[in-house]
mmCIF file of C-alpha atoms in Angstrom:
data_model
loop_
_atom_site.group_PDB
_atom_site.id
_atom_site.type_symbol
_atom_site.label_atom_id
_atom_site.label_comp_id
_atom_site.label_asym_id
_atom_site.label_seq_id
_atom_site.Cartn_x
_atom_site.Cartn_y
_atom_site.Cartn_z
ATOM 1 C CA MET U 11 0.000 0.000 0.000
ATOM 2 C CA PRO U 12 1.383 3.435 -0.868
ATOM 3 C CA ASN U 13 2.234 5.687 2.058
ATOM 4 C CA ASN U 14 -0.388 8.429 2.317
ATOM 5 C CA ASN U 15 1.467 10.354 5.017
ATOM 6 C CA ILE U 16 3.396 13.538 4.281
ATOM 7 C CA SER U 17 7.165 13.160 4.563
ATOM 8 C CA GLU U 18 9.760 15.898 4.832
ATOM 9 C CA GLY U 19 10.530 17.212 1.344
ATOM 10 C CA ASP U 20 7.133 16.244 -0.095
ATOM 11 C CA LEU U 21 5.251 18.803 -2.155
ATOM 12 C CA VAL U 22 1.815 19.623 -0.738
ATOM 13 C CA LEU U 23 -1.070 21.574 -2.240
ATOM 14 C CA LEU U 24 -2.511 23.830 0.467
ATOM 15 C CA CYS U 25 -6.137 24.576 -0.364
ATOM 16 C CA LEU U 26 -7.868 27.548 1.238
ATOM 17 C CA ASP U 27 -10.749 27.580 -1.262
ATOM 18 C CA PRO U 28 -11.181 26.688 -4.988
ATOM 19 C CA ARG U 29 -9.607 29.975 -6.110
ATOM 20 C CA ARG U 30 -6.702 30.003 -3.647
ATOM 21 C CA THR U 31 -4.335 27.032 -3.627
ATOM 22 C CA TYR U 32 -0.603 27.026 -2.944
ATOM 23 C CA MET U 33 2.129 24.487 -3.728
ATOM 24 C CA VAL U 34 4.556 24.217 -0.785
ATOM 25 C CA LYS U 35 7.257 21.846 0.416
ATOM 26 C CA ALA U 36 7.030 20.203 3.833
ATOM 27 C CA GLU U 37 10.234 21.401 5.509
ATOM 28 C CA ALA U 38 11.327 21.560 9.142
ATOM 29 C CA GLY U 39 11.761 25.075 10.487
ATOM 30 C CA LYS U 40 10.056 26.756 7.506
ATOM 31 C CA SER U 41 6.825 28.769 7.321
ATOM 32 C CA PHE U 42 4.548 29.773 4.462
ATOM 33 C CA HIS U 43 3.049 33.259 4.754
ATOM 34 C CA THR U 44 -0.372 34.197 3.360
ATOM 35 C CA HIS U 45 -2.903 37.001 3.888
ATOM 36 C CA LYS U 46 -4.645 34.530 6.219
ATOM 37 C CA GLY U 47 -1.588 34.144 8.454
ATOM 38 C CA TYR U 48 1.399 31.827 8.236
ATOM 39 C CA VAL U 49 1.470 28.038 8.183
ATOM 40 C CA LYS U 50 4.289 26.134 9.885
ATOM 41 C CA LEU U 51 5.431 23.715 7.204
ATOM 42 C CA ASP U 52 7.010 21.288 9.648
ATOM 43 C CA GLU U 53 3.537 20.698 11.097
ATOM 44 C CA LEU U 54 2.642 19.041 7.793
ATOM 45 C CA ILE U 55 5.229 16.299 8.309
ATOM 46 C CA GLY U 56 3.595 13.061 9.470
ATOM 47 C CA LYS U 57 0.058 14.230 8.711
ATOM 48 C CA GLU U 58 -2.080 12.307 6.242
ATOM 49 C CA PHE U 59 -2.801 13.900 2.881
ATOM 50 C CA GLY U 60 -6.273 15.402 3.112
ATOM 51 C CA SER U 61 -5.748 16.650 6.672
ATOM 52 C CA THR U 62 -6.537 20.184 7.819
ATOM 53 C CA ILE U 63 -3.869 22.540 9.129
ATOM 54 C CA GLN U 64 -4.536 25.866 10.836
ATOM 55 C CA SER U 65 -2.685 29.102 10.137
ATOM 56 C CA SER U 66 -1.508 31.585 12.782
ATOM 57 C CA LEU U 67 -4.719 33.598 12.214
ATOM 58 C CA GLY U 68 -6.998 30.584 12.532
ATOM 59 C CA ALA U 69 -7.616 29.967 8.799
ATOM 60 C CA HIS U 70 -8.014 26.326 7.822
ATOM 61 C CA PHE U 71 -6.055 24.876 4.887
ATOM 62 C CA ILE U 72 -6.522 21.376 3.470
ATOM 63 C CA ALA U 73 -3.204 19.603 2.749
ATOM 64 C CA LEU U 74 -3.734 17.757 -0.553
ATOM 65 C CA LYS U 75 -1.463 15.495 -2.585
ATOM 66 C CA PRO U 76 -0.639 17.334 -5.851
ATOM 67 C CA SER U 77 -2.172 15.860 -9.001
ATOM 68 C CA LEU U 78 -0.743 16.034 -12.525
ATOM 69 C CA THR U 79 -3.002 19.033 -13.201
ATOM 70 C CA ASP U 80 -1.623 20.790 -10.112
ATOM 71 C CA TYR U 81 1.954 20.316 -11.288
ATOM 72 C CA ILE U 82 1.035 21.751 -14.691
ATOM 73 C CA MET U 83 -0.948 24.740 -13.436
ATOM 74 C CA LYS U 84 1.649 25.553 -10.758
ATOM 75 C CA SER U 85 4.545 25.395 -13.231
ATOM 76 C CA SER U 86 7.109 28.151 -13.106
ATOM 77 C CA ARG U 87 6.311 30.081 -16.296
ATOM 78 C CA ASN U 88 8.364 32.116 -18.710
ATOM 79 C CA THR U 89 5.972 31.457 -21.581
ATOM 80 C CA GLN U 90 2.343 30.384 -22.025
ATOM 81 C CA ILE U 91 1.551 26.873 -20.770
ATOM 82 C CA THR U 92 -0.515 24.177 -22.437
ATOM 83 C CA TYR U 93 -3.749 24.089 -20.427
ATOM 84 C CA PRO U 94 -4.932 20.719 -19.067
ATOM 85 C CA LYS U 95 -8.008 20.769 -21.334
ATOM 86 C CA ASP U 96 -5.734 20.838 -24.397
ATOM 87 C CA ALA U 97 -3.086 18.528 -22.915
ATOM 88 C CA ALA U 98 -5.765 15.897 -22.270
ATOM 89 C CA LEU U 99 -6.902 15.891 -25.904
ATOM 90 C CA ILE U 100 -3.325 15.915 -27.184
ATOM 91 C CA LEU U 101 -2.559 12.857 -25.037
ATOM 92 C CA MET U 102 -5.661 11.007 -26.227
ATOM 93 C CA PHE U 103 -5.053 11.805 -29.902
ATOM 94 C CA SER U 104 -1.366 10.826 -29.612
ATOM 95 C CA GLY U 105 -2.214 7.316 -28.406
ATOM 96 C CA ILE U 106 0.831 7.202 -26.118
ATOM 97 C CA GLY U 107 1.176 5.111 -22.983
ATOM 98 C CA PRO U 108 3.777 3.328 -20.853
ATOM 99 C CA GLY U 109 6.816 2.553 -23.011
ATOM 100 C CA SER U 110 6.039 5.026 -25.803
ATOM 101 C CA ARG U 111 8.818 7.017 -27.461
ATOM 102 C CA VAL U 112 7.762 10.592 -28.185
ATOM 103 C CA VAL U 113 9.366 13.694 -29.679
ATOM 104 C CA GLU U 114 8.045 17.068 -28.526
ATOM 105 C CA ALA U 115 8.916 20.513 -29.921
ATOM 106 C CA GLY U 116 9.204 23.031 -28.363
ATOM 107 C CA THR U 117 9.573 22.481 -24.670
ATOM 108 C CA GLY U 118 8.476 25.919 -23.430
ATOM 109 C CA THR U 119 7.681 25.775 -19.701
ATOM 110 C CA GLY U 120 7.612 21.977 -19.771
ATOM 111 C CA ALA U 121 3.901 21.820 -18.906
ATOM 112 C CA LEU U 122 2.992 19.502 -21.788
ATOM 113 C CA THR U 123 6.321 17.689 -21.336
ATOM 114 C CA THR U 124 5.217 16.916 -17.773
ATOM 115 C CA ALA U 125 1.981 15.334 -18.992
ATOM 116 C CA LEU U 126 3.744 13.339 -21.721
ATOM 117 C CA ALA U 127 6.390 12.053 -19.303
ATOM 118 C CA TYR U 128 3.725 11.042 -16.778
ATOM 119 C CA TYR U 129 2.076 8.767 -19.342
ATOM 120 C CA VAL U 130 5.173 7.182 -20.947
ATOM 121 C CA LYS U 131 6.744 6.109 -17.628
ATOM 122 C CA PRO U 132 8.173 3.789 -16.394
ATOM 123 C CA ASN U 133 10.046 2.625 -19.517
ATOM 124 C CA GLY U 134 9.164 5.201 -22.188
ATOM 125 C CA LYS U 135 10.953 8.404 -23.156
ATOM 126 C CA VAL U 136 10.099 11.943 -24.195
ATOM 127 C CA PHE U 137 12.697 13.684 -26.366
ATOM 128 C CA THR U 138 11.901 17.380 -26.096
ATOM 129 C CA TYR U 139 13.525 19.952 -28.379
ATOM 130 C CA GLU U 140 13.959 23.612 -27.424
ATOM 131 C CA LEU U 141 16.157 26.352 -28.893
ATOM 132 C CA ARG U 142 16.140 28.780 -25.956
ATOM 133 C CA SER U 143 18.363 27.747 -23.054
ATOM 134 C CA GLU U 144 16.425 29.828 -20.505
ATOM 135 C CA PHE U 145 13.249 27.897 -21.391
ATOM 136 C CA GLN U 146 15.116 24.593 -21.059
ATOM 137 C CA LYS U 147 16.431 25.452 -17.600
ATOM 138 C CA ASN U 148 12.991 26.466 -16.364
ATOM 139 C CA ALA U 149 11.359 23.353 -17.851
ATOM 140 C CA GLU U 150 14.010 21.146 -16.243
ATOM 141 C CA LYS U 151 13.214 22.708 -12.869
ATOM 142 C CA ASN U 152 9.490 22.018 -13.341
ATOM 143 C CA LEU U 153 10.155 18.407 -14.369
ATOM 144 C CA LYS U 154 12.413 17.820 -11.361
ATOM 145 C CA ARG U 155 9.717 19.164 -9.060
ATOM 146 C CA SER U 156 7.210 16.663 -10.438
ATOM 147 C CA ASN U 157 9.757 13.775 -10.274
ATOM 148 C CA LEU U 158 9.484 13.134 -14.022
ATOM 149 C CA LEU U 159 12.866 14.273 -15.339
ATOM 150 C CA ASP U 160 14.136 10.668 -15.563
ATOM 151 C CA TYR U 161 11.678 10.025 -18.384
ATOM 152 C CA VAL U 162 12.708 13.070 -20.434
ATOM 153 C CA GLU U 163 15.742 13.846 -22.579
ATOM 154 C CA MET U 164 16.221 17.592 -22.969
ATOM 155 C CA LYS U 165 17.575 18.447 -26.410
ATOM 156 C CA SER U 166 18.827 21.742 -27.811
ATOM 157 C CA GLY U 167 18.004 21.828 -31.490
ATOM 158 C CA ASP U 168 15.854 23.112 -34.320
ATOM 159 C CA VAL U 169 13.379 20.447 -35.445
ATOM 160 C CA THR U 170 12.688 22.384 -38.652
ATOM 161 C CA MET U 171 16.174 21.173 -39.637
ATOM 162 C CA GLY U 172 15.470 17.545 -38.761
ATOM 163 C CA ILE U 173 14.594 15.036 -36.013
ATOM 164 C CA GLU U 174 17.366 12.706 -34.860
ATOM 165 C CA GLU U 175 15.169 9.959 -33.377
ATOM 166 C CA ARG U 176 13.564 7.187 -35.422
ATOM 167 C CA ASN U 177 10.782 4.637 -34.910
ATOM 168 C CA LEU U 178 8.767 7.059 -32.764
ATOM 169 C CA ASP U 179 5.229 6.404 -31.585
ATOM 170 C CA ALA U 180 4.264 10.084 -31.716
ATOM 171 C CA VAL U 181 5.521 13.547 -32.595
ATOM 172 C CA ILE U 182 3.968 16.481 -30.720
ATOM 173 C CA LEU U 183 4.430 19.984 -32.119
ATOM 174 C CA ASP U 184 3.827 23.261 -30.307
ATOM 175 C CA LEU U 185 5.776 25.797 -32.322
ATOM 176 C CA ALA U 186 5.190 28.671 -34.727
ATOM 177 C CA THR U 187 5.955 26.844 -37.994
ATOM 178 C CA PRO U 188 4.743 23.234 -37.668
ATOM 179 C CA TRP U 189 4.490 22.792 -41.452
ATOM 180 C CA LEU U 190 8.295 22.948 -41.674
ATOM 181 C CA VAL U 191 8.551 19.852 -39.453
ATOM 182 C CA ILE U 192 5.954 17.603 -41.121
ATOM 183 C CA GLN U 193 8.373 15.878 -43.528
ATOM 184 C CA HIS U 194 10.920 15.300 -40.739
ATOM 185 C CA ALA U 195 8.149 13.921 -38.518
ATOM 186 C CA TYR U 196 7.110 11.484 -41.259
ATOM 187 C CA GLU U 197 10.649 10.139 -41.457
ATOM 188 C CA ALA U 198 10.932 9.852 -37.663
ATOM 189 C CA LEU U 199 7.598 8.123 -36.999
ATOM 190 C CA LYS U 200 7.044 4.395 -37.132
ATOM 191 C CA PRO U 201 4.400 3.185 -39.633
ATOM 192 C CA SER U 202 0.947 4.321 -38.452
ATOM 193 C CA GLY U 203 2.628 6.683 -35.972
ATOM 194 C CA ILE U 204 0.753 9.789 -34.878
ATOM 195 C CA LEU U 205 1.474 13.488 -35.253
ATOM 196 C CA VAL U 206 -0.313 16.075 -33.100
ATOM 197 C CA SER U 207 0.148 19.813 -33.630
ATOM 198 C CA PHE U 208 -1.096 22.630 -31.380
ATOM 199 C CA SER U 209 -1.448 26.056 -33.019
ATOM 200 C CA PRO U 210 -3.062 29.284 -31.786
ATOM 201 C CA THR U 211 -4.017 30.595 -35.257
ATOM 202 C CA ILE U 212 -5.997 29.099 -38.126
ATOM 203 C CA ASP U 213 -3.374 30.165 -40.695
ATOM 204 C CA GLN U 214 -0.889 27.846 -38.987
ATOM 205 C CA VAL U 215 -3.463 25.052 -39.113
ATOM 206 C CA VAL U 216 -4.054 25.491 -42.853
ATOM 207 C CA LYS U 217 -0.340 25.368 -43.695
ATOM 208 C CA ALA U 218 0.226 22.375 -41.428
ATOM 209 C CA THR U 219 -2.746 20.500 -42.902
ATOM 210 C CA GLU U 220 -1.514 21.110 -46.459
ATOM 211 C CA ALA U 221 1.913 19.759 -45.474
ATOM 212 C CA LEU U 222 0.312 16.692 -43.857
ATOM 213 C CA ARG U 223 -1.597 15.898 -47.054
ATOM 214 C CA GLU U 224 1.531 16.344 -49.167
ATOM 215 C CA ASN U 225 3.493 13.960 -46.935
ATOM 216 C CA ASN U 226 1.132 10.980 -46.931
ATOM 217 C CA PHE U 227 -0.588 11.490 -43.583
ATOM 218 C CA VAL U 228 -4.202 10.327 -43.283
ATOM 219 C CA LEU U 229 -7.159 10.776 -40.916
ATOM 220 C CA ILE U 230 -6.275 14.452 -40.613
ATOM 221 C CA GLU U 231 -8.550 16.332 -38.231
ATOM 222 C CA THR U 232 -8.504 19.710 -36.467
ATOM 223 C CA VAL U 233 -10.519 20.463 -33.329
ATOM 224 C CA GLU U 234 -10.845 23.276 -30.816
ATOM 225 C CA CYS U 235 -11.526 22.558 -27.152
ATOM 226 C CA ILE U 236 -13.493 25.178 -25.210
ATOM 227 C CA MET U 237 -14.269 24.364 -21.587
ATOM 228 C CA ARG U 238 -16.845 26.219 -19.508
ATOM 229 C CA ALA U 239 -17.025 25.759 -15.750
ATOM 230 C CA MET U 240 -20.312 25.899 -13.849
ATOM 231 C CA GLN U 241 -21.198 27.834 -10.720
ATOM 232 C CA VAL U 242 -23.157 25.260 -8.743
ATOM 233 C CA GLU U 243 -25.495 26.400 -5.971
ATOM 234 C CA ARG U 244 -29.029 25.218 -5.348
ATOM 235 C CA GLY U 245 -31.471 27.487 -7.157
ATOM 236 C CA LYS U 246 -28.672 29.593 -8.719
ATOM 237 C CA THR U 247 -26.650 27.156 -10.840
ATOM 238 C CA ARG U 248 -25.402 28.718 -14.079
ATOM 239 C CA PRO U 249 -22.249 28.963 -16.217
ATOM 240 C CA GLN U 250 -19.460 30.970 -14.636
ATOM 241 C CA THR U 251 -19.131 34.526 -15.932
ATOM 242 C CA LEU U 252 -15.426 34.154 -16.713
ATOM 243 C CA MET U 253 -13.981 31.311 -18.789
ATOM 244 C CA THR U 254 -10.851 30.308 -20.664
ATOM 245 C CA GLY U 255 -12.078 30.490 -24.246
ATOM 246 C CA HIS U 256 -9.873 29.972 -27.281
ATOM 247 C CA THR U 257 -6.392 28.695 -26.501
ATOM 248 C CA GLY U 258 -5.540 26.948 -29.743
ATOM 249 C CA TYR U 259 -6.382 24.391 -32.418
ATOM 250 C CA ILE U 260 -5.314 20.747 -32.194
ATOM 251 C CA THR U 261 -4.540 18.972 -35.468
ATOM 252 C CA HIS U 262 -3.786 15.247 -35.475
ATOM 253 C CA ALA U 263 -2.982 12.748 -38.230
ATOM 254 C CA ARG U 264 -1.624 9.224 -38.861
ATOM 255 C CA LYS U 265 1.373 8.203 -40.940
ATOM 256 C CA ALA U 266 0.484 6.021 -43.932
ATOM 257 C CA LEU U 267 3.182 4.160 -45.856
ATOM 258 C CA LYS U 268 3.797 5.418 -49.351
ATOM 259 C CA PRO U 269 2.573 2.999 -52.058
ATOM 260 C CA GLN U 270 5.259 0.680 -53.395
ATOM 261 C CA LYS U 271 6.177 1.248 -57.030
ATOM 262 C CA GLU U 272 4.959 -1.641 -59.132
ATOM 263 C CA GLU U 273 7.753 -3.783 -60.465
ATOM 264 C CA GLU U 274 8.240 -3.447 -64.177
ATOM 265 C CA GLN U 275 6.570 -6.356 -65.918
ATOM 266 C CA ALA U 276 8.703 -8.600 -68.119
ATOM 267 C CA PRO U 277 8.045 -8.018 -71.838
ATOM 268 C CA THR U 278 5.624 -10.427 -73.485
ATOM 269 C CA GLU U 279 6.686 -12.720 -76.349
ATOM 270 C CA SER U 280 4.951 -10.505 -78.920
ATOM 271 C CA GLU U 281 6.718 -7.446 -77.547
ATOM 272 C CA GLU U 282 10.090 -9.205 -77.813
ATOM 273 C CA LEU U 283 9.447 -9.965 -81.514
ATOM 274 C CA LYS U 284 8.872 -6.299 -82.341
#
């Protein structure tokens, strides 16, 4: 049975209410300060996840075990993250699972990398390409925090110039010019492998789709995921006023093998006599 008690060094999600949650580390001698008073972090050690802890001003926080979504939403950011609603669809369309080999470009904050690594473990690998070293360093920090760095190989390179890996299960693209990578992705994917591309603008989608058709991909589809939360209260339930609307378009496709050229037929007897 897994240990459900908080140990020193564990990350804990302190929940004050649905809009105010905080990711902290259980450490002896440390405190976490909020507008509702401070919480002694060493008091978390030994408690069971789900327990309540009281701040110096009497506010009650629930100590929760962080989920994959928490790690993504609490990522240290130096660029826009891939939201869980989009990451979930990307994962489903990609078809990956334990043991899968995946190329991702670009890494960005490592939010989507975190989700990919979570699903390929324990014996799969995510090869994530990023050109900017400051993004790589930040993503590495986020992956270490979620204990998923062992399943990721950080690579500095431009995938528009080529992909080194071969026999991949999936290629995931989140970059400005995905159409420049389509041919390289075809060469890197195993037969029937899957490409998924996330783009914020429809012009990017059109160019990527044209490149997919030209490079023998099939079952090409583009979708947009819009999620609306509900405000639930007896007699007053309705959609929330604020929502995360358009974030991007998700295009996915499958690699089909190019038809074999028919072998030249041997000349018939009548043709030989001519």
